[in-house]
GROMACS .gro file of C-alpha atoms in nm:
model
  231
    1UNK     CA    1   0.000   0.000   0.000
    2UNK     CA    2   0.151   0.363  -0.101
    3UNK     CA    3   0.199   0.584   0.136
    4UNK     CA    4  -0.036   0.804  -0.017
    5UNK     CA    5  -0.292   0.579  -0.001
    6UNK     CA    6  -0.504   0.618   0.332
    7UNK     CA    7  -0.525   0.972   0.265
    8UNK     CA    8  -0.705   0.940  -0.042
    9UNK     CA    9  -0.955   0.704   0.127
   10UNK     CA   10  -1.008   1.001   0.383
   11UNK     CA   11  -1.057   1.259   0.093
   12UNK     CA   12  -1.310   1.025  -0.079
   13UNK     CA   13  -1.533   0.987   0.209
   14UNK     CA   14  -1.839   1.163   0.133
   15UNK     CA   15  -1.934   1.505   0.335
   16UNK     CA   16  -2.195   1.561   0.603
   17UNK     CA   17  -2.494   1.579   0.382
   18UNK     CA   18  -2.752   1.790   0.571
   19UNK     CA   19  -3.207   1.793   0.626
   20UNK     CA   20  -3.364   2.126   0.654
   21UNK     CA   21  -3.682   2.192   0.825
   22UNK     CA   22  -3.831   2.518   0.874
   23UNK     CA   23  -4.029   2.494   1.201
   24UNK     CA   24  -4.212   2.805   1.210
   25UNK     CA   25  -4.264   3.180   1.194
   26UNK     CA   26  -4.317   3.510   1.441
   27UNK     CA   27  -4.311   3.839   1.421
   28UNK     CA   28  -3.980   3.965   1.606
   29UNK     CA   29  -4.123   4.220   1.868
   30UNK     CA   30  -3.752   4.397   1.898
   31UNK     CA   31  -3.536   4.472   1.583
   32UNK     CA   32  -3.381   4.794   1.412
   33UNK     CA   33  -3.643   4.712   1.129
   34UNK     CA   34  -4.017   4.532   1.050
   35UNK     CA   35  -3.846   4.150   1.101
   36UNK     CA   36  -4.026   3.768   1.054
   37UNK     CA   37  -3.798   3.514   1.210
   38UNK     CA   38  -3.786   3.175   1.083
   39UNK     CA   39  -3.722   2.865   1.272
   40UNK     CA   40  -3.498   2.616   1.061
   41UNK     CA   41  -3.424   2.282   1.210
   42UNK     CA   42  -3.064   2.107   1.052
   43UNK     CA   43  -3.007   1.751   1.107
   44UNK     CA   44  -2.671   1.644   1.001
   45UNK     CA   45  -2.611   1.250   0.872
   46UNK     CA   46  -2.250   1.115   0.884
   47UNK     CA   47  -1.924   1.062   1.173
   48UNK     CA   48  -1.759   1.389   1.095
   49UNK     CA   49  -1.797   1.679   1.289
   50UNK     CA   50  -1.979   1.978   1.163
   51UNK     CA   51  -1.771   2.296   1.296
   52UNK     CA   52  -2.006   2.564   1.094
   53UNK     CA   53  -2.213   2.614   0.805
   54UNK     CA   54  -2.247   2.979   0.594
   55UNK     CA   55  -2.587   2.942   0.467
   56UNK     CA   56  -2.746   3.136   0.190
   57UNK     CA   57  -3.092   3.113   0.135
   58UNK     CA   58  -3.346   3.266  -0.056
   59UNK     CA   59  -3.720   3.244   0.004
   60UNK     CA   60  -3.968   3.279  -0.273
   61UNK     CA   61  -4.348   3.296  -0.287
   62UNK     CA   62  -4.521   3.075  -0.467
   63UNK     CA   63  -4.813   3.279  -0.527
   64UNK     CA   64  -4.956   3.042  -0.778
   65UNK     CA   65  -5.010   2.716  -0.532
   66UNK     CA   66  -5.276   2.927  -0.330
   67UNK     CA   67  -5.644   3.021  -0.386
   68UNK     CA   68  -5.758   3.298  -0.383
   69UNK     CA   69  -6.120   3.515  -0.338
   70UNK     CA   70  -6.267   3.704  -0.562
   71UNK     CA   71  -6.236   4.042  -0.344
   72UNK     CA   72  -5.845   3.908  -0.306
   73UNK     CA   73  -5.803   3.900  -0.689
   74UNK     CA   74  -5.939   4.263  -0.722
   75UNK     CA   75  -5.683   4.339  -0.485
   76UNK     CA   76  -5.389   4.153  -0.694
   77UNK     CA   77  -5.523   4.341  -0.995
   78UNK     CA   78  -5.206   4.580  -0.970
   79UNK     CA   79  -4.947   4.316  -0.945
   80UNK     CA   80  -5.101   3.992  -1.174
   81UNK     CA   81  -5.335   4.184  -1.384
   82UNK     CA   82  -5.648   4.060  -1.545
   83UNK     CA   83  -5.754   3.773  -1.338
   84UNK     CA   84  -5.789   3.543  -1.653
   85UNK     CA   85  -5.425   3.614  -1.745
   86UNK     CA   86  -5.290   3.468  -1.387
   87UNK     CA   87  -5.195   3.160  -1.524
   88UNK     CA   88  -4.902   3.327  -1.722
   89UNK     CA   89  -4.885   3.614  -1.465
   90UNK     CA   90  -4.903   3.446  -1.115
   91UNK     CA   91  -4.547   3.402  -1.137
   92UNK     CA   92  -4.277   3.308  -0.824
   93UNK     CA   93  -4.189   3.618  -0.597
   94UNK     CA   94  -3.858   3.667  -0.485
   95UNK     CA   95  -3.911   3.773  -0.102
   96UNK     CA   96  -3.535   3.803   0.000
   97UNK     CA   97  -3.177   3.673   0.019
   98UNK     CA   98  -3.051   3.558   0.401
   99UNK     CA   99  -2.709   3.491   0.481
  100UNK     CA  100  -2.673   3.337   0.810
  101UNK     CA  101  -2.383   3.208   1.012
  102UNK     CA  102  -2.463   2.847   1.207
  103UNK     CA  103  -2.199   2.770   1.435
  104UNK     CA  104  -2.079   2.385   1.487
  105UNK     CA  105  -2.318   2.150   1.613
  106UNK     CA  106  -2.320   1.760   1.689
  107UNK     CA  107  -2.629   1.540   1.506
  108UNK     CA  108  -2.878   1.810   1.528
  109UNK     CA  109  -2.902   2.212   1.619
  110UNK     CA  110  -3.173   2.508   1.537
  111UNK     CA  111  -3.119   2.840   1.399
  112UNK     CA  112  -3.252   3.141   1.263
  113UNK     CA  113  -3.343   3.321   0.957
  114UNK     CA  114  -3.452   3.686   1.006
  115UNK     CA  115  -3.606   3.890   0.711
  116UNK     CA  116  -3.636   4.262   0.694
  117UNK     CA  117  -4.042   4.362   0.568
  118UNK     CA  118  -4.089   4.674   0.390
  119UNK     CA  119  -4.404   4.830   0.364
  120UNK     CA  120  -4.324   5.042   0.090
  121UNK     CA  121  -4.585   4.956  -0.154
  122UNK     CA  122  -4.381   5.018  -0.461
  123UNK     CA  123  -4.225   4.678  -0.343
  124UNK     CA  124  -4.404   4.381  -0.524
  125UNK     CA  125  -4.387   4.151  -0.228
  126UNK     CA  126  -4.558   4.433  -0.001
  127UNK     CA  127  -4.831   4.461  -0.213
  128UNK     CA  128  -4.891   4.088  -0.206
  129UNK     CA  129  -4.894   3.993   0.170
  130UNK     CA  130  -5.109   4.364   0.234
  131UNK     CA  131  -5.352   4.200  -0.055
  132UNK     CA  132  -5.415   3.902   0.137
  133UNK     CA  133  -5.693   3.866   0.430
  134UNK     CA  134  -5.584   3.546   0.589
  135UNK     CA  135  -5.489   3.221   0.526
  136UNK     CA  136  -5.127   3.090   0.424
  137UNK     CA  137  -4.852   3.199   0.217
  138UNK     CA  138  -4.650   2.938   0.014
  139UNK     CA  139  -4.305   2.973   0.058
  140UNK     CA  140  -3.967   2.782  -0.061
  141UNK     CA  141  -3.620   2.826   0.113
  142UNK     CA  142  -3.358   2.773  -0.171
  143UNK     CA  143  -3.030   2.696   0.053
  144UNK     CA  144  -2.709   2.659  -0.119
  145UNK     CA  145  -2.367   2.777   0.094
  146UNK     CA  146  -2.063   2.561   0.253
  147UNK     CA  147  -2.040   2.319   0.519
  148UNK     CA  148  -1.716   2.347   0.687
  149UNK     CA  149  -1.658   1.980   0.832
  150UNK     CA  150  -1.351   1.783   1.029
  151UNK     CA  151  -1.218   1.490   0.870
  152UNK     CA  152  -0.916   1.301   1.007
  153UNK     CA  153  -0.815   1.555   1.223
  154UNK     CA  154  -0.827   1.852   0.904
  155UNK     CA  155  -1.082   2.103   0.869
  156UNK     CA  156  -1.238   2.081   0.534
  157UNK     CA  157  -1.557   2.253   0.311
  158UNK     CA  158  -1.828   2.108   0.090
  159UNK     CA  159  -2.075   2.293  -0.111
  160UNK     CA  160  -2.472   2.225  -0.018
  161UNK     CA  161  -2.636   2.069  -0.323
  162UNK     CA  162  -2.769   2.316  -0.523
  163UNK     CA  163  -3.122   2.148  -0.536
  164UNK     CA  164  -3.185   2.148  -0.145
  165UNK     CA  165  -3.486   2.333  -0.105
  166UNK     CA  166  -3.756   2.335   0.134
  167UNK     CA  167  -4.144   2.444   0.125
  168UNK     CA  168  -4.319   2.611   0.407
  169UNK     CA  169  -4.645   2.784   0.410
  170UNK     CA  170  -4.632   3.051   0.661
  171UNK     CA  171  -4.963   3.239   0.841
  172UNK     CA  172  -5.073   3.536   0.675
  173UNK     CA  173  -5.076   3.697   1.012
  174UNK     CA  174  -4.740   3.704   1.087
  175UNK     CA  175  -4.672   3.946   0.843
  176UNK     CA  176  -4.979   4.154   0.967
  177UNK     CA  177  -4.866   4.147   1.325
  178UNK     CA  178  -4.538   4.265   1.216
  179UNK     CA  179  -4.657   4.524   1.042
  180UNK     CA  180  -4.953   4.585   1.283
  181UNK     CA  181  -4.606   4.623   1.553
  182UNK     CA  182  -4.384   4.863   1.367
  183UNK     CA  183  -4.657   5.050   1.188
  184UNK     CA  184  -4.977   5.081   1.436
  185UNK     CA  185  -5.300   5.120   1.210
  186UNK     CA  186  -5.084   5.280   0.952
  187UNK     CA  187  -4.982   5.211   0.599
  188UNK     CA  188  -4.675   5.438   0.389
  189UNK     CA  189  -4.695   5.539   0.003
  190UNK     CA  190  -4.431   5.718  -0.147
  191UNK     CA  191  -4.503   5.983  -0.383
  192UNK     CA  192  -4.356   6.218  -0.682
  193UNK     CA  193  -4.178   6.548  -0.530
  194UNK     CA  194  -4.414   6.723  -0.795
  195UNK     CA  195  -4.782   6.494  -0.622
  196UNK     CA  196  -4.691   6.570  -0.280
  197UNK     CA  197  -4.655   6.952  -0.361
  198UNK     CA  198  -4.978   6.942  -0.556
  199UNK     CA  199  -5.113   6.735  -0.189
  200UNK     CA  200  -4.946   6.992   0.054
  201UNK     CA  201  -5.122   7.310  -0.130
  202UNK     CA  202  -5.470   7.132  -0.130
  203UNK     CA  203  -5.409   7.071   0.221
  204UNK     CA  204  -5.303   7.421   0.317
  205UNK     CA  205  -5.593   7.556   0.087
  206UNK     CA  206  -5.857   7.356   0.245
  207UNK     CA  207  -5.726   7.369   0.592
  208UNK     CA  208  -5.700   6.999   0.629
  209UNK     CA  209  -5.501   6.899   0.972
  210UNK     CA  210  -5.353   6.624   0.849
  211UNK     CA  211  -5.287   6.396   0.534
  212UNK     CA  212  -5.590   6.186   0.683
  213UNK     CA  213  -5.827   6.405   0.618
  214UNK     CA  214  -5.655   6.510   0.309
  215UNK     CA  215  -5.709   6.116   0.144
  216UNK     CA  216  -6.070   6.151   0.246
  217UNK     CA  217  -6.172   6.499   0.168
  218UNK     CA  218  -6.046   6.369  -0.195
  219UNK     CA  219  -6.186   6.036  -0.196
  220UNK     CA  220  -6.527   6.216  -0.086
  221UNK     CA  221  -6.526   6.455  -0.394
  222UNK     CA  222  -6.478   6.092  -0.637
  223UNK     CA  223  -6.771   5.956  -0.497
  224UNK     CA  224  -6.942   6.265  -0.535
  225UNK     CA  225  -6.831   6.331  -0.853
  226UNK     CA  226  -6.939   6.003  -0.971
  227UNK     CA  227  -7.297   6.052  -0.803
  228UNK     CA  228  -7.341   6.362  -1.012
  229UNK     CA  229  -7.260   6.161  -1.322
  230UNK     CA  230  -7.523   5.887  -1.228
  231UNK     CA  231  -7.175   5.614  -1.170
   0.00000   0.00000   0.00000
């Protein structure tokens, strides 16, 4: 037998391979910014030791593998369109991209994946989760990343299959609550420099106390308007 020769056995001997599970979801109550935390499970199969993983993941909604009301699909107008075009139009979402650092761990350990919300409705993934009233979102994790594994006594990496994925259907409300946390009873648009001027002198003109009453006062003269024209 070479020299060489138990070494190469070592090298050939196949890496951790590795099981995700994602557990569940909540609204993080304390964060710099809107935050769902998910719970992922990772059970690792084989001897070696698994000193850390850098895990990338990105979660996508699966908009299409839900039903949906008609009130909901009125809503979903702006972001699918016609809703006898969603079969070509219901297409994934990308939500977001997560890099997370999961230190060594023995069989088994739990960590998390936290994902900034935005409520700026511009945002095509904000505009879907404030669409819907309840229910479940479908969701896949996409992992990919590096396991960083001991073997003989030497530190070495593998990459996670590219094909490891994972569905999840997450509550509706989770994303409300979050929202319902950061932003009490409130909602954000973002406007043109040149709208909000046109805004801030009907307010000013009218006397309106704030951009409440402003919304209404205007949504009040459409209805009227459309009275007057027998809509």
């Amino acid at each position: 037998m070479r020299p060489d020769s138990a070494f190469a056995t070592r090298e050939d001997a196949p890496p951790p391979a590795l099981r995700f599970v994602i557990e569940s979801a909540e609204a993080v109550e304390f964060a710099a910014v809107p935050t769902v935390r998910f719970t992922l499970r990772i059970d690792g199969a084989g001897p070696s030791p698994i000193r850390s993983v850098a895990l990338d993941t990105h979660i996508r909604i699966d908009a299409a593998r839900r039903q949906y009301d008609p009130p909901t699909r009125r809503r979903l107008t702006d972001l699918f369109g016609a809703p006898e075009d969603w079969g070509r139009t219901s297409r994934s979402l990308l939500w977001a991209r997560v890099v997370t650092q999961v230190p060594g761990f023995d069989g088994h350990t739990v960590a998390s994946i936290d994902v900034a919300c935005t409520y700026d409705f511009e945002v095509a993934v904000a505009k879907y989760f404030h669409s819907l009233p309840d229910g479940e979102v479908p969701l896949t994790f996409l992992f990919s990343g590096t396991i960083f594994y001991l073997d003989a006594g030497l530190l070495r990496a593998a990459r996670i299959p590219w094909d490891t994925d994972v569905a999840f259907r997450m509550p509706v409300q989770v994303w409300k609550d979050v929202m319902e946390h950061y932003f009490p009873r409130s909602a954000w648009l973002r406007l043109d420099r040149d709208a909000f001027d046109r805004l801030y002198d009907y307010k000013v003109r009218h006397t309106l106390a704030t951009w409440d009453d402003v919304v209404s006062a205007l949504l009040v003269r459409e209805r009227q308007g459309k009275e007057q024209d027998g809509g």
